[in-house]
Coordinates of C-alpha atoms (C1' of nucleotides) in Angstrom, one line a residue:
Chain A
M1 CA 16.6 -3.4 12.6
A2 CA 13.8 -1.8 10.6
L3 CA 13.9 1.9 10.2
I4 CA 10.2 2.3 10.3
P5 CA 8.2 0.0 12.6
E6 CA 6.1 -1.7 10.0
D7 CA 6.6 -5.0 11.7
D8 CA 3.0 -5.2 12.4
L9 CA 2.4 -5.8 8.7
T10 CA 2.5 -9.2 7.0
V11 CA 4.7 -9.6 4.0
A12 CA 1.8 -9.2 1.6
Q13 CA 0.6 -6.1 3.3
H14 CA 4.0 -4.6 3.4
E15 CA 4.6 -5.3 -0.2
L16 CA 1.3 -3.7 -1.2
Y17 CA 1.9 -0.7 1.0
G18 CA 5.3 -0.1 -0.5
W19 CA 3.8 -0.4 -4.0
I20 CA 1.1 2.1 -3.2
K21 CA 3.5 4.6 -1.9
E22 CA 5.6 4.3 -4.9
Y23 CA 2.6 4.6 -7.2
M24 CA 1.3 7.7 -5.5
K25 CA 4.6 9.3 -5.5
N26 CA 4.9 8.8 -9.2
F27 CA 1.3 9.6 -10.3
Q28 CA 0.1 12.0 -7.6
H29 CA -3.1 10.0 -7.3
S30 CA -4.4 6.8 -5.8
P31 CA -4.3 3.5 -7.7
S32 CA -7.5 1.5 -8.2
I33 CA -8.0 -1.9 -6.6
R34 CA -7.8 -3.6 -9.9
Q35 CA -4.4 -2.0 -10.6
M36 CA -3.1 -3.2 -7.2
M37 CA -4.5 -6.6 -8.0
Q38 CA -2.5 -6.7 -11.2
A39 CA 0.6 -5.3 -9.6
M40 CA 0.5 -7.9 -6.9
G41 CA 0.0 -10.7 -9.5
L42 CA -3.5 -11.5 -8.3
K43 CA -6.6 -12.4 -10.3
S44 CA -9.3 -11.3 -8.0
P45 CA -9.9 -8.1 -6.0
A46 CA -10.8 -9.8 -2.8
P47 CA -7.2 -10.2 -1.4
I48 CA -6.5 -6.6 -2.1
Q49 CA -9.6 -5.6 -0.3
S50 CA -8.6 -7.6 2.7
R51 CA -5.1 -6.2 2.8
L52 CA -6.4 -2.6 2.4
K53 CA -8.7 -3.2 5.2
H54 CA -5.9 -4.3 7.4
L55 CA -3.7 -1.4 6.4
Q56 CA -6.5 0.9 7.2
E57 CA -7.2 -0.7 10.6
K58 CA -3.5 -0.4 11.4
G59 CA -3.6 3.3 10.5
Y60 CA -1.4 3.3 7.4
I61 CA -4.0 4.4 4.9
S62 CA -7.5 5.7 4.6
W63 CA -10.1 6.3 1.9
Q64 CA -13.6 7.5 1.2
E65 CA -16.0 4.6 1.1
G66 CA -17.5 3.9 -2.2
K67 CA -15.4 6.6 -4.0
A68 CA -12.9 5.6 -6.7
R69 CA -9.2 6.2 -6.1
T70 CA -9.6 8.2 -2.9
M71 CA -6.9 6.5 -0.9
Q72 CA -4.6 8.6 1.3
I73 CA -1.4 7.6 3.1
V74 CA -1.9 8.8 6.6
D75 CA 1.4 7.5 7.9
E76 CA 4.0 9.8 6.5
I77 CA 4.2 13.4 6.9
V78 CA 4.0 14.7 3.3
E79 CA 5.9 17.8 3.9
G80 CA 7.4 19.4 6.9
V81 CA 9.3 18.4 9.9
P82 CA 8.5 20.0 13.2
I83 CA 11.0 22.4 14.5
L84 CA 11.3 21.5 18.1
G85 CA 13.6 24.1 19.3
S86 CA 16.9 25.8 18.9
V87 CA 20.0 24.1 20.1
A88 CA 23.0 26.0 21.2
A89 CA 26.6 25.1 21.4
G90 CA 27.7 25.0 24.9
G91 CA 25.6 27.8 26.1
L92 CA 22.0 28.1 27.2
I93 CA 19.1 27.2 24.9
E94 CA 15.4 27.8 24.8
T95 CA 13.6 24.6 23.8
Y96 CA 10.2 25.6 22.7
N97 CA 8.4 22.3 22.4
D98 CA 5.0 23.4 21.4
I99 CA 6.0 25.7 18.6
N100 CA 3.8 25.1 15.6
Q101 CA 6.4 25.7 13.1
N102 CA 7.4 23.3 10.3
L103 CA 10.6 23.2 8.5
D104 CA 9.6 24.3 5.0
I105 CA 11.9 23.2 2.2
S106 CA 9.4 23.1 -0.6
D107 CA 9.8 26.8 -1.5
V108 CA 13.3 26.1 -2.7
L109 CA 12.6 22.8 -4.3
T110 CA 9.6 24.0 -6.2
K111 CA 11.2 27.1 -7.5
K112 CA 11.5 27.0 -11.3
N113 CA 14.7 25.7 -12.8
V114 CA 16.5 25.2 -9.5
F115 CA 19.3 22.7 -9.8
A116 CA 21.7 20.9 -7.6
L117 CA 25.4 20.4 -7.7
S118 CA 27.5 18.0 -5.8
V119 CA 30.5 19.7 -4.1
N120 CA 33.9 18.3 -4.6
G121 CA 36.8 19.6 -2.5
D122 CA 37.2 22.0 0.3
S123 CA 37.7 25.4 -1.3
M124 CA 34.5 26.6 0.3
I125 CA 35.1 25.0 3.7
D126 CA 35.3 28.4 5.5
A127 CA 31.8 29.1 4.2
C128 CA 30.7 25.8 5.8
I129 CA 30.3 24.1 2.5
A130 CA 32.1 20.8 2.7
D131 CA 33.1 18.0 0.3
G132 CA 30.0 15.9 -0.5
D133 CA 27.5 18.6 0.2
M134 CA 24.7 19.3 -2.2
V135 CA 24.2 22.9 -3.1
L136 CA 20.9 24.1 -4.5
M137 CA 21.4 26.8 -7.1
E138 CA 19.1 29.3 -8.8
P139 CA 20.0 30.0 -12.5
I140 CA 21.5 33.4 -13.1
N141 CA 20.1 35.3 -16.1
H142 CA 22.0 38.6 -16.0
S143 CA 25.3 38.9 -14.2
S144 CA 24.1 42.4 -13.1
S145 CA 21.6 40.7 -10.8
V146 CA 24.2 39.1 -8.7
R147 CA 25.3 41.0 -5.6
N148 CA 28.9 41.1 -4.4
G149 CA 29.6 38.4 -1.9
T150 CA 27.1 35.9 -3.3
I151 CA 28.2 32.4 -3.7
V152 CA 27.9 31.3 -7.3
S153 CA 28.8 28.4 -9.5
A154 CA 30.7 29.7 -12.5
L155 CA 32.0 28.1 -15.6
V156 CA 35.5 29.3 -16.3
P157 CA 36.8 28.0 -19.7
G158 CA 39.7 25.8 -19.1
L159 CA 39.0 25.5 -15.4
G160 CA 35.6 24.0 -15.4
T161 CA 32.7 24.7 -13.0
T162 CA 33.7 26.1 -9.7
L163 CA 31.9 27.3 -6.6
K164 CA 33.1 30.6 -5.3
Y165 CA 32.3 34.0 -3.8
F166 CA 31.4 36.5 -6.5
F167 CA 32.7 40.0 -6.6
K168 CA 32.6 42.7 -9.3
R169 CA 34.9 45.7 -9.2
N170 CA 35.8 48.0 -12.1
N171 CA 34.2 45.6 -14.7
K172 CA 36.5 42.8 -13.4
I173 CA 35.1 39.7 -11.9
F174 CA 36.7 38.1 -8.9
L175 CA 36.0 34.6 -7.8
E176 CA 37.3 33.9 -4.3
A177 CA 37.4 30.7 -2.4
A178 CA 36.4 30.5 1.2
N179 CA 39.7 29.0 2.0
T180 CA 42.9 30.9 2.3
A181 CA 44.8 28.1 0.6
Y182 CA 43.2 29.1 -2.7
E183 CA 44.1 32.2 -4.7
P184 CA 41.3 34.5 -6.0
I185 CA 40.7 34.3 -9.7
Q186 CA 40.4 37.5 -11.6
L187 CA 38.6 37.5 -14.9
N188 CA 37.1 39.7 -17.5
Q189 CA 33.3 39.6 -17.9
E190 CA 33.6 37.6 -21.1
E191 CA 35.8 35.0 -19.6
V192 CA 33.2 33.5 -17.2
I193 CA 29.7 32.1 -17.4
L194 CA 27.7 32.5 -14.2
Q195 CA 25.5 29.5 -13.9
G196 CA 23.7 29.9 -10.6
K197 CA 23.7 31.5 -7.3
L198 CA 23.5 29.6 -4.0
L199 CA 20.0 29.1 -2.5
A200 CA 20.6 26.4 0.0
V201 CA 23.0 23.7 1.2
W202 CA 21.9 20.1 1.9
R203 CA 24.1 17.6 3.7
R204 CA 23.3 14.0 4.4
I205 CA 25.2 12.4 7.1
Chain B
M1 CA 6.0 39.6 -10.7
A2 CA 4.5 36.2 -10.7
L3 CA 6.8 33.3 -9.8
I4 CA 5.1 31.0 -12.2
P5 CA 3.7 32.4 -15.4
E6 CA 0.1 31.5 -15.2
D7 CA -0.9 34.6 -17.1
D8 CA -2.1 32.5 -20.0
L9 CA -5.0 31.2 -17.9
T10 CA -8.4 32.8 -17.8
V11 CA -9.8 33.7 -14.4
A12 CA -12.0 30.6 -14.3
Q13 CA -9.2 28.3 -15.3
H14 CA -6.8 29.9 -12.8
E15 CA -9.4 29.5 -10.0
L16 CA -10.0 25.8 -10.9
Y17 CA -6.3 25.1 -11.1
G18 CA -5.7 26.6 -7.7
W19 CA -8.5 24.7 -6.2
I20 CA -7.2 21.4 -7.7
K21 CA -3.7 22.0 -6.3
E22 CA -5.1 22.7 -2.9
Y23 CA -7.3 19.6 -3.0
M24 CA -4.5 17.3 -4.1
K25 CA -2.2 18.7 -1.5
N26 CA -4.8 18.0 1.2
F27 CA -6.0 14.6 0.0
Q28 CA -3.1 13.1 -1.9
H29 CA -5.4 12.2 -4.7
S30 CA -7.2 13.7 -7.6
P31 CA -10.7 15.2 -7.3
S32 CA -13.5 14.1 -9.5
I33 CA -15.1 16.3 -12.1
R34 CA -18.3 16.5 -10.1
Q35 CA -16.4 17.6 -7.1
M36 CA -14.8 20.4 -9.0
M37 CA -18.2 21.2 -10.4
Q38 CA -19.6 21.7 -7.0
A39 CA -16.6 23.5 -5.7
M40 CA -16.8 26.0 -8.6
G41 CA -20.6 26.5 -8.0
L42 CA -21.6 24.9 -11.2
K43 CA -24.5 22.6 -12.0
S44 CA -23.2 20.6 -14.9
P45 CA -19.8 19.0 -15.7
A46 CA -19.4 20.5 -19.1
P47 CA -17.7 23.7 -18.0
I48 CA -15.3 21.8 -15.9
Q49 CA -14.4 19.5 -18.8
S50 CA -13.8 22.6 -20.9
R51 CA -11.5 24.1 -18.4
L52 CA -9.6 20.9 -17.8
K53 CA -9.1 20.6 -21.5
H54 CA -7.6 24.0 -21.7
L55 CA -5.4 23.4 -18.6
Q56 CA -4.2 20.2 -20.3
E57 CA -3.5 21.9 -23.6
K58 CA -1.5 24.5 -21.8
G59 CA 0.5 21.9 -20.0
Y60 CA -0.7 22.4 -16.5
I61 CA -2.3 19.1 -15.9
S62 CA -2.7 15.6 -17.4
W63 CA -4.9 12.6 -16.8
Q64 CA -5.6 9.1 -18.1
E65 CA -8.6 9.2 -20.4
G66 CA -11.6 7.4 -19.1
K67 CA -10.1 6.6 -15.8
A68 CA -11.5 8.1 -12.6
R69 CA -9.5 10.6 -10.6
T70 CA -6.3 10.1 -12.5
M71 CA -5.3 13.8 -12.8
Q72 CA -1.7 14.8 -12.3
I73 CA -0.2 18.3 -11.9
V74 CA 2.6 18.4 -14.4
D75 CA 3.6 22.0 -13.7
E76 CA 5.4 21.9 -10.5
I77 CA 8.2 19.6 -9.6
V78 CA 6.7 17.8 -6.7
E79 CA 9.9 16.5 -5.3
G80 CA 13.4 16.5 -6.6
V81 CA 15.8 18.9 -8.2
P82 CA 18.0 17.7 -11.0
I83 CA 21.6 17.2 -10.1
L84 CA 23.4 18.8 -12.9
G85 CA 26.9 17.9 -12.0
S86 CA 29.6 18.1 -9.5
V87 CA 31.4 21.3 -8.8
A88 CA 34.9 21.5 -7.6
A89 CA 36.8 24.1 -5.8
G90 CA 39.5 25.4 -8.0
G91 CA 40.3 22.2 -9.7
L92 CA 38.9 20.3 -12.6
I93 CA 35.3 19.2 -12.7
E94 CA 33.2 16.8 -14.6
T95 CA 29.8 18.4 -15.5
Y96 CA 27.5 15.6 -16.4
N97 CA 24.5 17.3 -17.9
D98 CA 22.4 14.4 -18.9
I99 CA 22.6 12.5 -15.6
N100 CA 19.1 11.4 -14.7
Q101 CA 19.5 11.8 -11.0
N102 CA 17.4 13.8 -8.7
L103 CA 18.2 15.2 -5.4
D104 CA 16.1 13.2 -3.0
I105 CA 15.3 14.7 0.3
S106 CA 12.1 13.0 1.0
D107 CA 13.6 9.9 2.6
V108 CA 14.8 12.0 5.5
L109 CA 11.7 14.2 5.7
T110 CA 9.3 11.3 5.7
K111 CA 11.2 9.3 8.2
K112 CA 9.1 8.7 11.3
N113 CA 9.5 11.3 14.2
V114 CA 12.3 13.2 12.5
F115 CA 12.5 16.7 14.0
A116 CA 14.5 19.8 13.2
L117 CA 16.5 22.0 15.5
S118 CA 17.7 25.5 14.8
V119 CA 21.4 25.9 15.5
N120 CA 22.6 28.7 17.7
G121 CA 26.3 29.5 18.0
D122 CA 29.4 28.2 16.5
S123 CA 30.5 25.3 18.6
M124 CA 30.1 22.9 15.7
I125 CA 31.7 25.2 13.1
D126 CA 34.5 22.8 12.4
A127 CA 31.9 20.2 11.5
C128 CA 30.5 22.7 9.0
I129 CA 27.4 23.3 11.0
A130 CA 27.0 27.1 11.3
D131 CA 24.8 29.4 13.2
G132 CA 21.3 29.5 11.7
D133 CA 21.5 26.1 10.2
M134 CA 18.7 23.7 10.5
V135 CA 19.7 20.2 11.7
L136 CA 17.4 17.3 11.0
M137 CA 17.5 14.8 13.8
E138 CA 16.3 11.2 14.3
P139 CA 15.1 10.3 17.8
I140 CA 17.4 8.1 19.8
N141 CA 15.7 5.3 21.7
H142 CA 18.7 3.5 23.3
S143 CA 21.9 5.2 23.9
S144 CA 23.6 1.9 23.0
S145 CA 22.5 2.5 19.4
V146 CA 24.6 5.5 19.0
R147 CA 28.0 5.1 17.5
N148 CA 31.1 7.0 18.7
G149 CA 31.7 10.1 16.7
T150 CA 28.0 10.6 15.9
I151 CA 26.7 14.1 16.2
V152 CA 23.8 14.2 18.7
S153 CA 21.6 16.7 20.4
A154 CA 21.7 16.0 24.1
L155 CA 19.8 17.5 27.0
V156 CA 22.2 18.1 29.8
P157 CA 20.4 19.2 33.0
G158 CA 21.5 22.7 33.9
L159 CA 23.0 23.3 30.5
G160 CA 20.1 22.8 28.2
T161 CA 20.1 21.2 24.8
T162 CA 23.3 21.1 22.9
L163 CA 24.7 19.8 19.7
K164 CA 27.9 17.8 20.0
Y165 CA 30.0 14.9 19.0
F166 CA 29.1 11.8 21.0
F167 CA 31.7 9.4 22.5
K168 CA 31.3 6.7 25.1
R169 CA 34.3 5.3 26.9
N170 CA 34.3 3.3 30.1
N171 CA 30.7 4.0 30.8
K172 CA 31.4 7.7 30.6
I173 CA 29.8 9.9 28.0
F174 CA 31.8 12.6 26.4
L175 CA 30.2 15.5 24.4
E176 CA 32.8 17.3 22.3
A177 CA 32.3 20.4 20.3
A178 CA 33.8 20.8 16.8
N179 CA 35.5 23.9 17.9
T180 CA 38.7 23.9 19.9
A181 CA 37.5 26.9 21.8
Y182 CA 35.1 24.7 23.7
E183 CA 36.0 22.1 26.3
P184 CA 34.6 18.6 26.1
I185 CA 31.9 17.8 28.6
Q186 CA 32.3 14.6 30.6
L187 CA 29.2 13.0 32.0
N188 CA 27.8 9.9 33.6
Q189 CA 25.1 8.1 31.6
E190 CA 22.4 9.2 34.0
E191 CA 23.3 12.9 33.6
V192 CA 22.4 13.2 30.0
I193 CA 19.4 12.6 27.8
L194 CA 20.2 11.8 24.2
Q195 CA 17.5 13.3 22.1
G196 CA 18.5 12.6 18.5
K197 CA 21.3 11.9 16.1
L198 CA 22.1 14.0 13.1
L199 CA 20.6 13.0 9.8
A200 CA 21.1 16.0 7.7
V201 CA 21.9 19.7 7.6
W202 CA 19.8 22.3 5.8
R203 CA 20.9 25.9 5.3
R204 CA 19.0 28.6 3.5
I205 CA 21.1 31.5 2.2
Chain C
dT1 C1' -5.1 -37.1 10.0
dG2 C1' -8.8 -34.1 10.4
dT3 C1' -10.4 -29.6 11.2
dA4 C1' -10.4 -24.7 11.5
dT5 C1' -8.6 -20.6 9.5
dT6 C1' -6.9 -17.9 6.0
dA7 C1' -5.9 -16.5 1.3
dG8 C1' -7.4 -16.4 -3.3
dA9 C1' -10.5 -17.1 -7.5
dG10 C1' -14.5 -16.0 -9.6
dT11 C1' -18.7 -13.5 -10.1
dA12 C1' -22.2 -10.2 -9.7
dC13 C1' -24.0 -5.7 -8.7
dA14 C1' -24.6 -0.8 -7.5
dT15 C1' -22.3 3.4 -7.5
dT16 C1' -19.2 6.5 -9.1
dT17 C1' -17.4 8.8 -12.8
dG18 C1' -15.7 10.4 -17.4
dT19 C1' -17.7 11.4 -21.6
dT20 C1' -21.0 12.7 -25.2
dT21 C1' -24.9 15.0 -26.8
dT22 C1' -28.5 18.4 -27.1
dA23 C1' -30.8 22.4 -25.6
dA24 C1' -30.8 26.7 -23.1
dT25 C1' -28.7 31.0 -21.7
dG26 C1' -26.1 35.1 -21.9
dG27 C1' -22.9 38.4 -23.5
dC28 C1' -21.2 41.1 -27.6
dG29 C1' -20.5 43.3 -31.9
dC30 C1' -23.0 45.1 -35.7
Chain D
dG1 C1' -33.0 44.2 -32.5
dC2 C1' -30.4 40.3 -34.5
dG3 C1' -27.3 36.8 -35.1
dC4 C1' -22.9 34.7 -33.5
dC5 C1' -20.2 32.7 -30.0
dA6 C1' -18.9 30.9 -25.7
dT7 C1' -20.7 29.2 -21.4
dT8 C1' -23.8 26.5 -18.9
dA9 C1' -27.6 23.2 -17.9
dA10 C1' -29.5 18.9 -18.4
dA11 C1' -29.8 14.3 -19.5
dA12 C1' -28.1 10.0 -20.9
dC13 C1' -24.7 6.4 -21.5
dA14 C1' -20.8 3.4 -21.0
dA15 C1' -16.8 2.4 -18.6
dA16 C1' -14.4 2.2 -14.4
dT17 C1' -14.6 1.0 -9.8
dG18 C1' -15.7 -0.3 -4.9
dT19 C1' -18.0 -3.8 -2.6
dA20 C1' -20.3 -8.0 -1.3
dC21 C1' -20.8 -12.8 -1.9
dT22 C1' -19.8 -17.8 -2.8
dC23 C1' -16.7 -21.3 -3.6
dT24 C1' -12.1 -23.5 -3.7
dA25 C1' -7.3 -24.2 -2.4
dA26 C1' -3.8 -23.8 0.8
dT27 C1' -2.1 -23.5 5.4
dA28 C1' -1.8 -24.0 10.2
dC29 C1' -2.6 -26.5 14.2
dA30 C1' -4.0 -29.8 17.4

DNA sequence: TGTATTAGAGTACATTTGTTTTAATGGCGC
DNA sequence: GCGCCATTAAAACAAATGTACTCTAATACA
């Protein structure tokens, strides 16, 4: 049960294709035929040429003839997944099939210094952040730049890093869970280091 | 308020840098110096070399000396956000700073035919899927390939597209919401078209 | 077993391409 | 105006590279 139907490829072609994808992901440019030759353990360029030709005929790759390192992987969508519609819960939905919109995640991922944290526990369950989720955080420079109600990751000495709602009242900082089973934490400004504020949530099933 | 501090670049360097990024985004490989020359309206490679050298010294790009089209853009993180630790709710946490792991989203995004749906309503709120979330779905070919308990988007004639838990018992299909306020839907196999199964959830704050 | 097909080795060649060098140009301060 | 500096043009060169070709070994198939 292959996830991607690459069954029309021979073993050698599949191996080369995988190597190329890996190389291009790492180096952001196309490898040369002689590099592929070496990577595949071959001693002449002819077999690579043959495999590339087949890969091109089957629509996996393309390149500009005669030009060095101009391969492209045509198969995979580099960035963006089509948004096919909106889906409702129980009620009516409009399914706009031909909308030309793509889910854009890159703006968050390419933001400077963004980091991710893996969520443990269920203290934010009422904010729809579950155990095992990845939260993408933007570093906080000044605590004054954080609005009340923002979800932040905060380092509380003795407690460790925790994900909570942030509130500031009368120079006191309150960290509140999104779960009534947890008591709010009240702290002085010096007692807490705000690490980042929540940008996005990512959950793999 | 520039997002990325490119202020240390001259106008010519900045223009070239922008063009290179655009080219590499479109073609998945590095341009040649002569291509850049032409794009910048120049008639000799020397000015491009000079600008590339400056871009390299300032840490924007890199390349392998002597090799054709081996440029890389070092500035932006192409894919991947560092996972800095795991964050707990209220309890203790281990914050592993030096873990060399990156949040990898590409495997889902580059999967064939994956599509996204915008979630309306709160019927899946107990599965931590909230109004406004984006759900990434993998197309379903055969209903037999869907396991009980999977979250699917299903097209129910007269009802529209809906996001629900999928169950199959005695050749009947049950679509259950993750919200006790909604009643389960019971259908015959012919009455429902399974569109996709849930791969991931994405939520922007 | 014999033959056709395919894969690979080895080689050669033209083009592309990075790099170097030298000369010309143009702006700029004095 | 004059000289200094950075930018560009122009040309040349060597390395890298894609491509074509021939020959050999392996493989499949009847």
